[in-house]
XYZ file of C-alpha atoms in Angstrom:
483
model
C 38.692 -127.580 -124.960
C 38.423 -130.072 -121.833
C 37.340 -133.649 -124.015
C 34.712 -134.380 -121.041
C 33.035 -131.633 -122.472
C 30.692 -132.722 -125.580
C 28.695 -130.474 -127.298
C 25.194 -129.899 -127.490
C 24.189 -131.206 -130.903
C 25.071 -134.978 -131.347
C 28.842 -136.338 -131.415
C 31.903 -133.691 -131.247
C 31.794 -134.030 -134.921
C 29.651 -131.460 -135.296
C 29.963 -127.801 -136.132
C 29.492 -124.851 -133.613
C 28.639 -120.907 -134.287
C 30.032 -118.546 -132.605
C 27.351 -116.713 -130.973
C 24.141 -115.390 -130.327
C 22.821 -111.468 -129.601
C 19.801 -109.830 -128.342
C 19.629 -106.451 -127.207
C 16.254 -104.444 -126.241
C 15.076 -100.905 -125.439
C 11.650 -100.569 -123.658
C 10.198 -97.247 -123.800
C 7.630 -97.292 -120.946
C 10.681 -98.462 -118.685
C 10.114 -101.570 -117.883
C 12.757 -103.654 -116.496
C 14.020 -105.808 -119.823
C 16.291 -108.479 -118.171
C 13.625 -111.264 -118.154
C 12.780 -110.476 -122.243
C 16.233 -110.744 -123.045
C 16.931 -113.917 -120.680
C 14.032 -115.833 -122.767
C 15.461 -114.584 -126.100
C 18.805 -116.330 -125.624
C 17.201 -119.231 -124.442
C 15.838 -118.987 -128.222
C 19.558 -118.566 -129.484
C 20.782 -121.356 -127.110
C 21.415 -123.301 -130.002
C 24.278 -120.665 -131.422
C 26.710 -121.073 -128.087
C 26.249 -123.178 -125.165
C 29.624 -122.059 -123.821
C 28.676 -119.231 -121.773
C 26.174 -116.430 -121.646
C 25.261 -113.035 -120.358
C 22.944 -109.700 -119.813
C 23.793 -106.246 -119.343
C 21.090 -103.927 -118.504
C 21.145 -99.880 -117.992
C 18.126 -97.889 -116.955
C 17.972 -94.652 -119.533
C 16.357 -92.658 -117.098
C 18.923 -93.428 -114.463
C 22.407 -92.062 -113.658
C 24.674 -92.362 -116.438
C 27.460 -95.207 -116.598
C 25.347 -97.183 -113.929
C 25.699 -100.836 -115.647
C 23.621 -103.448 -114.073
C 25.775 -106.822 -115.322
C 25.532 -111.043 -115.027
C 27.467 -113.796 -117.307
C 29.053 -116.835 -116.636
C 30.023 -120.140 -118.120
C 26.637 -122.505 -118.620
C 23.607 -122.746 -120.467
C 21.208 -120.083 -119.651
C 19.295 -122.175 -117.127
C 22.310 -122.823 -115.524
C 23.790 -119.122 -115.551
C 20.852 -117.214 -114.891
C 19.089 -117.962 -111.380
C 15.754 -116.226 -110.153
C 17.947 -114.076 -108.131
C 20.290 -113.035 -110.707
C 17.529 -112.052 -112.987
C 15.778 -109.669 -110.067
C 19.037 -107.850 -109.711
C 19.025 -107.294 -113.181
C 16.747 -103.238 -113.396
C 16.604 -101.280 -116.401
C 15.024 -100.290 -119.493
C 17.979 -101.409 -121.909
C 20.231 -104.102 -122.416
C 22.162 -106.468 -124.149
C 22.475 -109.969 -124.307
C 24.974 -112.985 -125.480
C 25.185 -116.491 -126.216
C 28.776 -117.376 -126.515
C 30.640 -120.780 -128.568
C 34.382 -120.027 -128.575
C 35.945 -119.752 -132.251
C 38.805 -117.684 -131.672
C 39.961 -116.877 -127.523
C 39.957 -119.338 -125.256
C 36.655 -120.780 -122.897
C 37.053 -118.515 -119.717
C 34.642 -116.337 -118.247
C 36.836 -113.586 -118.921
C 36.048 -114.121 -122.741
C 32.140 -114.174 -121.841
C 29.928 -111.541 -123.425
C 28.380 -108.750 -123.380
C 31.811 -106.610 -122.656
C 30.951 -103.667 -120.537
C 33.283 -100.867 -120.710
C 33.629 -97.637 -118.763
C 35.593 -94.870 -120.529
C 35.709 -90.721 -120.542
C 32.331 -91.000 -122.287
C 30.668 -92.876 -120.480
C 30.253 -96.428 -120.812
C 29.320 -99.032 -123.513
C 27.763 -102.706 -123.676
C 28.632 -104.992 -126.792
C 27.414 -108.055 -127.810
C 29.800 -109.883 -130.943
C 28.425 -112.331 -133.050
C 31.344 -113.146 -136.024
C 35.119 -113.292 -136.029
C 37.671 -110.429 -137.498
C 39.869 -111.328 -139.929
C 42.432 -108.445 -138.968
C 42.013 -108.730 -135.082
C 45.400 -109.324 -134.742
C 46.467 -106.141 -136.478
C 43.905 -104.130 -134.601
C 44.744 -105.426 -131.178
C 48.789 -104.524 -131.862
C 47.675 -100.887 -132.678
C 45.746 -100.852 -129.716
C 48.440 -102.296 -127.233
C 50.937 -100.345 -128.790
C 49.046 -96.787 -127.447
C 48.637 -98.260 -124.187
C 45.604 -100.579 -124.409
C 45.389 -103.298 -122.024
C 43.202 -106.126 -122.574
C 41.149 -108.231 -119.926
C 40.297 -110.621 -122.693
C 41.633 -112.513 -125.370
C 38.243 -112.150 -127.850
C 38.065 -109.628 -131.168
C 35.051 -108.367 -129.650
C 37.212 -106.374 -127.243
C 39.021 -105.064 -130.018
C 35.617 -103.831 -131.577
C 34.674 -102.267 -128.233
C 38.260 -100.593 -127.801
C 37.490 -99.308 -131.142
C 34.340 -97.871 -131.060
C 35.056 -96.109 -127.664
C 38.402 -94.630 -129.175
C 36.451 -92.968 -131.782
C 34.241 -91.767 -129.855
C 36.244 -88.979 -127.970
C 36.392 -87.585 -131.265
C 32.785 -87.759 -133.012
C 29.512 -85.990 -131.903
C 27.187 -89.271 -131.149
C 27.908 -93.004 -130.723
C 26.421 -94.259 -133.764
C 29.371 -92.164 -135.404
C 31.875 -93.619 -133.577
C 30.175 -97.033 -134.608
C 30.822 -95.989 -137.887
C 34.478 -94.689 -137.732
C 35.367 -98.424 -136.099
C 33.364 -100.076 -139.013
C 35.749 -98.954 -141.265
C 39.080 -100.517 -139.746
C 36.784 -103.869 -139.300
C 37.581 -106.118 -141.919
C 35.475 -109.877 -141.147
C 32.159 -110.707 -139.934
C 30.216 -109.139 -137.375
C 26.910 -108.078 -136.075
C 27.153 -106.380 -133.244
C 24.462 -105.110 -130.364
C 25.537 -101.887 -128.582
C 23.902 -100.364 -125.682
C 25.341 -97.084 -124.768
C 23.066 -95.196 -121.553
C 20.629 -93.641 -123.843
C 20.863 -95.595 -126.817
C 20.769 -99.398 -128.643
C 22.446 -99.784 -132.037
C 22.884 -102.626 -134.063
C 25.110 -102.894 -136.909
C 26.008 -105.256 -139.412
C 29.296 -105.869 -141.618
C 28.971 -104.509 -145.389
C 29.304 -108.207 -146.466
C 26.163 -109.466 -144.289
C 28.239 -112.635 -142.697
C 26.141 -112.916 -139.923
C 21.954 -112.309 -139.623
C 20.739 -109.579 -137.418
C 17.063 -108.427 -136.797
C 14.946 -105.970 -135.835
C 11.787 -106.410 -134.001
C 9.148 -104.936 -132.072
C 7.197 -105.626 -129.138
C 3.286 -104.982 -128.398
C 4.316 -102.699 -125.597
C 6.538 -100.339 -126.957
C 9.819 -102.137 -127.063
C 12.379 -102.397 -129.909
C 14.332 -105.566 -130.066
C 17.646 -106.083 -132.275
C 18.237 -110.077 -132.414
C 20.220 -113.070 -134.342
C 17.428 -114.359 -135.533
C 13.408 -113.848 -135.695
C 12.726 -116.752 -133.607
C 13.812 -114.964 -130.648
C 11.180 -112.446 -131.477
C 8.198 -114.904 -131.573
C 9.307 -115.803 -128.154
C 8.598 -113.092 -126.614
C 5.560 -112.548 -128.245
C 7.346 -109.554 -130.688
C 7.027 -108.703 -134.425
C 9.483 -108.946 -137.144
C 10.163 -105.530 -137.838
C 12.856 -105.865 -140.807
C 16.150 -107.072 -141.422
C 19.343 -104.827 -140.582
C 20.895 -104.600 -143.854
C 24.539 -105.576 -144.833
C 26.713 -102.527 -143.502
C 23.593 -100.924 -141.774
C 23.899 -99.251 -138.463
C 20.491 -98.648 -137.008
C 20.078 -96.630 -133.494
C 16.568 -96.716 -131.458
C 16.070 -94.025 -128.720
C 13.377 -92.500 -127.270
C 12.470 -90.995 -130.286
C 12.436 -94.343 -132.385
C 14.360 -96.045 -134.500
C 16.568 -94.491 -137.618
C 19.381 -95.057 -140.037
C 21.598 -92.902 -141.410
C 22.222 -94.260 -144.573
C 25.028 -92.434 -145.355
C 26.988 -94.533 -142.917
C 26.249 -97.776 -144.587
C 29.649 -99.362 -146.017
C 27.975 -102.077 -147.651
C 28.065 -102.763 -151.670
C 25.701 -105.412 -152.851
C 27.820 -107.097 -155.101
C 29.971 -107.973 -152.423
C 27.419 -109.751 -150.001
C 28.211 -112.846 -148.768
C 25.953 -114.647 -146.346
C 27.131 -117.716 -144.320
C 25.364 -120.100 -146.169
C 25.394 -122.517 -142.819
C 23.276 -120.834 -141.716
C 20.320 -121.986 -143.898
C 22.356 -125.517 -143.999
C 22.802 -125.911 -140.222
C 23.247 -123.081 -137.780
C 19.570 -121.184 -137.817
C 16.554 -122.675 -136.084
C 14.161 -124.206 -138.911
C 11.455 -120.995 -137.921
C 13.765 -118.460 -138.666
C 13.802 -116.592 -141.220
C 17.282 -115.077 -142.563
C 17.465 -112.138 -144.684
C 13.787 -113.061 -146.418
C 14.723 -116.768 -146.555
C 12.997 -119.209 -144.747
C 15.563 -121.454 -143.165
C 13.063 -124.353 -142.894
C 12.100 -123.770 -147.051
C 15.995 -123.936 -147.509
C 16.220 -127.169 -146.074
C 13.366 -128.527 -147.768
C 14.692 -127.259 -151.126
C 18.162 -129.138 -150.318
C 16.479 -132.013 -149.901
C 14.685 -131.904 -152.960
C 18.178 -131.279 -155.103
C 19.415 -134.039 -153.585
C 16.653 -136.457 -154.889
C 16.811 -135.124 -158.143
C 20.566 -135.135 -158.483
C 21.543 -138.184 -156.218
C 18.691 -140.439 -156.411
C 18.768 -144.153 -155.183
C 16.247 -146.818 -154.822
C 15.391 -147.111 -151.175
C 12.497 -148.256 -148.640
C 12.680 -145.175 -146.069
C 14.201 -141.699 -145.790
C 15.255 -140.702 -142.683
C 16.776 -137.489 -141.298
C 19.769 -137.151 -138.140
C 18.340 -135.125 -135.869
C 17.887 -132.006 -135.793
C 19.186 -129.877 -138.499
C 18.736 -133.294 -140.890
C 15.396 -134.284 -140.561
C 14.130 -131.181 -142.921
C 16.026 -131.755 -145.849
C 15.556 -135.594 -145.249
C 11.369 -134.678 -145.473
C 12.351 -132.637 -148.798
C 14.221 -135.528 -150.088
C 11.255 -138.116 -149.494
C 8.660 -135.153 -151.120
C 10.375 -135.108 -154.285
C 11.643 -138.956 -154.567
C 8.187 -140.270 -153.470
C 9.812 -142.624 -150.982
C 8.421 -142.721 -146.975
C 10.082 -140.425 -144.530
C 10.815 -141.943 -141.449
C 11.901 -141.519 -138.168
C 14.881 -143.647 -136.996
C 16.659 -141.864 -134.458
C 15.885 -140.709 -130.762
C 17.456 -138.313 -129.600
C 18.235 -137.776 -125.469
C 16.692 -134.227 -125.103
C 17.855 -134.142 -121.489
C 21.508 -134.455 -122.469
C 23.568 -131.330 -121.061
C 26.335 -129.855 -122.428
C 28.926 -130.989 -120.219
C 28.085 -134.661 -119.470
C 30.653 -137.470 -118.362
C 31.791 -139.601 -120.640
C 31.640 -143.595 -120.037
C 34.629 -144.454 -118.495
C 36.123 -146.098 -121.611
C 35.931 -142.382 -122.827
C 34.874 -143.440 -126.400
C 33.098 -141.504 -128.946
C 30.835 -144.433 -130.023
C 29.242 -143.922 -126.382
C 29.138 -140.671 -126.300
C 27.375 -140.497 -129.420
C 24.747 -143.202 -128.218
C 23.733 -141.654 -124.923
C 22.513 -138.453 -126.747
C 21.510 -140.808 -129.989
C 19.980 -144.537 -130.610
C 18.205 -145.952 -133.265
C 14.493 -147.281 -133.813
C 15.328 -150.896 -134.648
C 11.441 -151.681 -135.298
C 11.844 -148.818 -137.954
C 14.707 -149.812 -139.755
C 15.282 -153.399 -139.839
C 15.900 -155.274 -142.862
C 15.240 -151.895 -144.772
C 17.665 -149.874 -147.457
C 17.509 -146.417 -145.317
C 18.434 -143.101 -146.764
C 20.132 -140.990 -143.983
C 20.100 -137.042 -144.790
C 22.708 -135.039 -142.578
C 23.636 -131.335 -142.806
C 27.022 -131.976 -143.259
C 30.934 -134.245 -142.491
C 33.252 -132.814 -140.973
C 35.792 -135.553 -139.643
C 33.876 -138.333 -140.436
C 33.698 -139.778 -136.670
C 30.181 -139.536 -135.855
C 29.150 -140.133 -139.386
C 30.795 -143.724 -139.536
C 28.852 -144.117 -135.832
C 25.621 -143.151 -136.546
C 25.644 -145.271 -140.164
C 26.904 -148.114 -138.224
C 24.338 -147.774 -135.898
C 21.878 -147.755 -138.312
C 23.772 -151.355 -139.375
C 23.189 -152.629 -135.953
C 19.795 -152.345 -135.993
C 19.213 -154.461 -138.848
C 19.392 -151.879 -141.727
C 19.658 -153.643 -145.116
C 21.625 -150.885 -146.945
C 22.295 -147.417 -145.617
C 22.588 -144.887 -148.460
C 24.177 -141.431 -146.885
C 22.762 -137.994 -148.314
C 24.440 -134.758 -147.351
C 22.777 -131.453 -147.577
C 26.254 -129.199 -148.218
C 28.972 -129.519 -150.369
C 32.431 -131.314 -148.915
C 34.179 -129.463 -146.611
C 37.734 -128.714 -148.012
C 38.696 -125.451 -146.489
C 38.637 -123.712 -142.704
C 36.741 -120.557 -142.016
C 37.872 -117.685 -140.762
C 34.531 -115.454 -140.017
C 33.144 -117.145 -136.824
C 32.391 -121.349 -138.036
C 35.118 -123.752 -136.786
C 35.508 -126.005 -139.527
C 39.200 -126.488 -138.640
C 42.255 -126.916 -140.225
C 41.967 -128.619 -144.147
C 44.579 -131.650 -142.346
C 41.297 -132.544 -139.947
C 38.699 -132.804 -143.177
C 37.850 -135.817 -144.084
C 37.030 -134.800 -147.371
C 40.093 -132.823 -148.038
C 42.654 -134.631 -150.600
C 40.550 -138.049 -150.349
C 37.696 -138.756 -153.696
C 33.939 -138.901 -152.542
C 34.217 -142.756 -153.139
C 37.283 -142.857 -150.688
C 34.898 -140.987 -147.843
C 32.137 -143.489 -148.415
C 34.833 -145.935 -147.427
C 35.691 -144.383 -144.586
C 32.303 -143.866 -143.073
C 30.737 -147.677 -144.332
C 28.083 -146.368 -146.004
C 26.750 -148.092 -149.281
C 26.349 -144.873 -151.357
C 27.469 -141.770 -150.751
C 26.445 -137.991 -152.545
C 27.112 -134.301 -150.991
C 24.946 -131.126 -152.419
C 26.376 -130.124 -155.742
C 27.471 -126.345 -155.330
C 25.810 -124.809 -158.045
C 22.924 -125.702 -155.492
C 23.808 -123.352 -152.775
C 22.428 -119.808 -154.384
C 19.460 -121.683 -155.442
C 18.734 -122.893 -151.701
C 19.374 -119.576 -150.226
C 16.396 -118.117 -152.997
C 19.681 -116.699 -154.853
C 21.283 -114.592 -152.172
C 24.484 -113.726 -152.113
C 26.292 -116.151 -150.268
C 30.093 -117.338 -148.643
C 31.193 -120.416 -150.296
C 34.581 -120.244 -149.050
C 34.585 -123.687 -146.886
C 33.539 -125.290 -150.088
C 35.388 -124.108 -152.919
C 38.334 -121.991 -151.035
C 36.904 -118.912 -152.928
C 37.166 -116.456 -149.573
C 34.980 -112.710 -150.074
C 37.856 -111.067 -149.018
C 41.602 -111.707 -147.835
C 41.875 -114.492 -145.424
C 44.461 -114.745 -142.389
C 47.865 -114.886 -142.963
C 47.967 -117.270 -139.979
C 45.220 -119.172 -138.451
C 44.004 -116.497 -135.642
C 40.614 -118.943 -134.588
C 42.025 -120.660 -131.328
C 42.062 -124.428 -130.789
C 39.315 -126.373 -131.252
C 37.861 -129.588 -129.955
C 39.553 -132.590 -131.892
């Protein structure tokens, strides 16, 4: 990735999902494009790579696709005019962060294919562990790609199978099976919108539905409350759910998933979700508050305020100050009007980077021992920034609190932690990352705290404790990553 490009959330230090989905199906037949476009402005936060709609009218001619993506924020992608030529009852949106394919518009979602059956519109969110595999068997019949994503390889998939079973929600079902990874996917084919969701439950996916008869399918329920929708229920772990005229159903029988095996991203309660969401019947903003609170009680310190790094800090930092008794704070302000793809200073250093979208309340911290919650280190950089920062402005002691374990492992189902050789925490003692980022104390959530966060939920572990719910990559299939 071009390093003029700095991400959205403060420092390039920071971790990125892969994506976003939102798909809809108005019954009356009214024109969906503008509900969709307002949704993924509530996902904006899962990719600020590049984004897109695809919208199909049901009563219309079949295989007439009605398409608009490109590489931007949706603000930035989506003009009044590109909206207006956007007609049709159904569609499918996308919020894109590259994990594993490159950052071209090619690679921008939703895919919309045309094939013998008509066509199909996909929306990914997740990464396939066996893409590779999947994509030789493909190009080995003949298959030519125009991208270099896994969601292609899902699409390919689904429309292979579909020649040879009765409805599309089958074929959905015959492609599930060679998946192996995470995935929740958004399908719009010209008379119907499925969702599905991989038998492990990686990756959250919603159902919703609007005042005016409308079914929505989303990442998360805070897209719903944006457009004024209700939370319907959660798509369950290896559910495929279809909504057509008729309604909405499940065939049960087609579900893959075995509860014992669930494993929920447990970033997102840690960092990825908004704070309103709610994932799988967990509030996200609770989990945060409960991390806070287990780090009081098992990393306490003496202190004068508690303060939290914007954003995905600042609840656990109010749970920590709840349970220790000891003033939350604000200390940081943060540049809201930061884009993603601002210049650097010329000096092209991180430090400045970091404190155009970030500076510090000196009138708030001076000559006071601060607490400073963040979700999480990856490399260190931005973490030995923002505590000397924090230094600058007069801070006493800085004591550093982080609400997830140490990173020692990469992840291979749509998070790019990268390799173990980039962790800061990998091979080096908690005492020996304290060094490294100047901070006076330092303590990471204990793991045993993770289930109990996520209201004992099933949950991945595997960038913690290298404990992966199924087979990982022989090689490392994820793409490059910002350094």
């Amino acid at each position: 990735m071009d390093q003029n490009r700095m991400d959205f959330d403060i420092g390039a230090d920071k971790l990125r999902e892969e994506c976003g989905v939102f798909g809809m199906y108005d019954f009356d037949g009214n024109d969906v494009a503008r509900a969709i476009y307002y949704g993924l402005f509530a996902l904006q936060h899962r990719g600020q790579e590049s984004c897109g709609i695809a919208v199909s009218d049901t009563e219309g001619p079949k295989g007439k696709v009605a398409a608009h993506k490109g590489m931007g924020l949706c603000n930035e992608v989506f003009t009044p005019e590109a909206l207006e030529s956007l007609k049709g009852n159904i569609g499918v949106g996308h919020v894109r962060y590259s994990t594993a394919g490159s950052s071209t518009r090619e690679n921008a979602q939703p895919l919309v294919l045309n094939y013998v059956k008509g066509t199909l519109g996909l929306a990914h969110n997740g990464n396939l562990v066996n893409a590779p595999e999947l994509r030789h068997e493909l190009e080995y019949t003949g298959a030519i790609f125009q991208t270099t994503i896994d969601s292609e390889v899902i699409a390919y998939h689904i429309a292979r199978a579909r020649i040879h079973t009765p409805n599309v929600e089958s074929a959905v079902a015959a492609a599930m099976k060679k998946l192996k990874g995470a995935y929740s996917l958004v399908i719009m084919s010209p008379r119907k919108l499925i969702g599905a969701r991989d038998p492990m439950g990686f990756k959250p996916l919603c159902i919703g539905k609007d005042r005016d008869n409308a079914y929505i399918l989303a990442s998360e329920t805070c897209a719903l409350e944006t457009i004024g929708a209700e939370f319907v229920r959660d798509v369950e772990p290896g559910e495929i759910v279809t909504i057509t005229a008729d309604g909405i159903s499940s065939d049960k029988e087609m579900c893959l998933a075995d509860p014992s095996g669930e494993a929920r991203c447990i970033f997102e309660y840690i960092y990825f979700a908004r704070p309103d969401s709610v994932f799988d019947g967990v509030s996200v903003y609770k989990a945060r508050i409960q991390a806070g609170r287990f780090l009081a009680v098992d990393s306490p310190v003496e202190a004068d305020l508690v303060v939290g790094v914007p954003e995905s800090g600042n609840a656990a930092a109010l749970g920590y100050a709840m349970e220790s008794g000891i003033p939350y704070g604000t200390a940081f302000v943060k540049n809201s009007y930061v884009g993603r793809t601002f210049i650097k200073p010329k000096q092209s250093s991180r430090e400045s980077a970091v404190r155009i979208k970030l500076n510090v309340l000196k009138e708030a911290v001076a000559e006071k021992r601060v607490i400073m919650i963040d979700d999480s280190i990856v490399r260190g950089t931005t973490s030995a920034l923002i505590v000397k920062m924090l230094r600058d402005a007069g801070a006493r002691e800085v004591h550093v609190r982080i609400s997830a374990p140490p990173f020692l492992h990469p992840c291979y189902f749509g998070t790019d932690i990268p390799s173990e050789d980039q962790l800061i925490a990998h091979g080096r003692t908690v005492d020996e990352v304290r060094e490294i980022i100047g901070a006076d104390t330092l303590s990471f959530l204990r793991q045993e705290r993770l289930s109990q966060m996520a209201s004992e939920r099933p949950v991945c572990t595997a960038c913690f404790t290298g404990n992966y719910p199924m087979e990982p990559p022989s090689q490392d299939i994820r793409g490059s990553y910002e350094k």
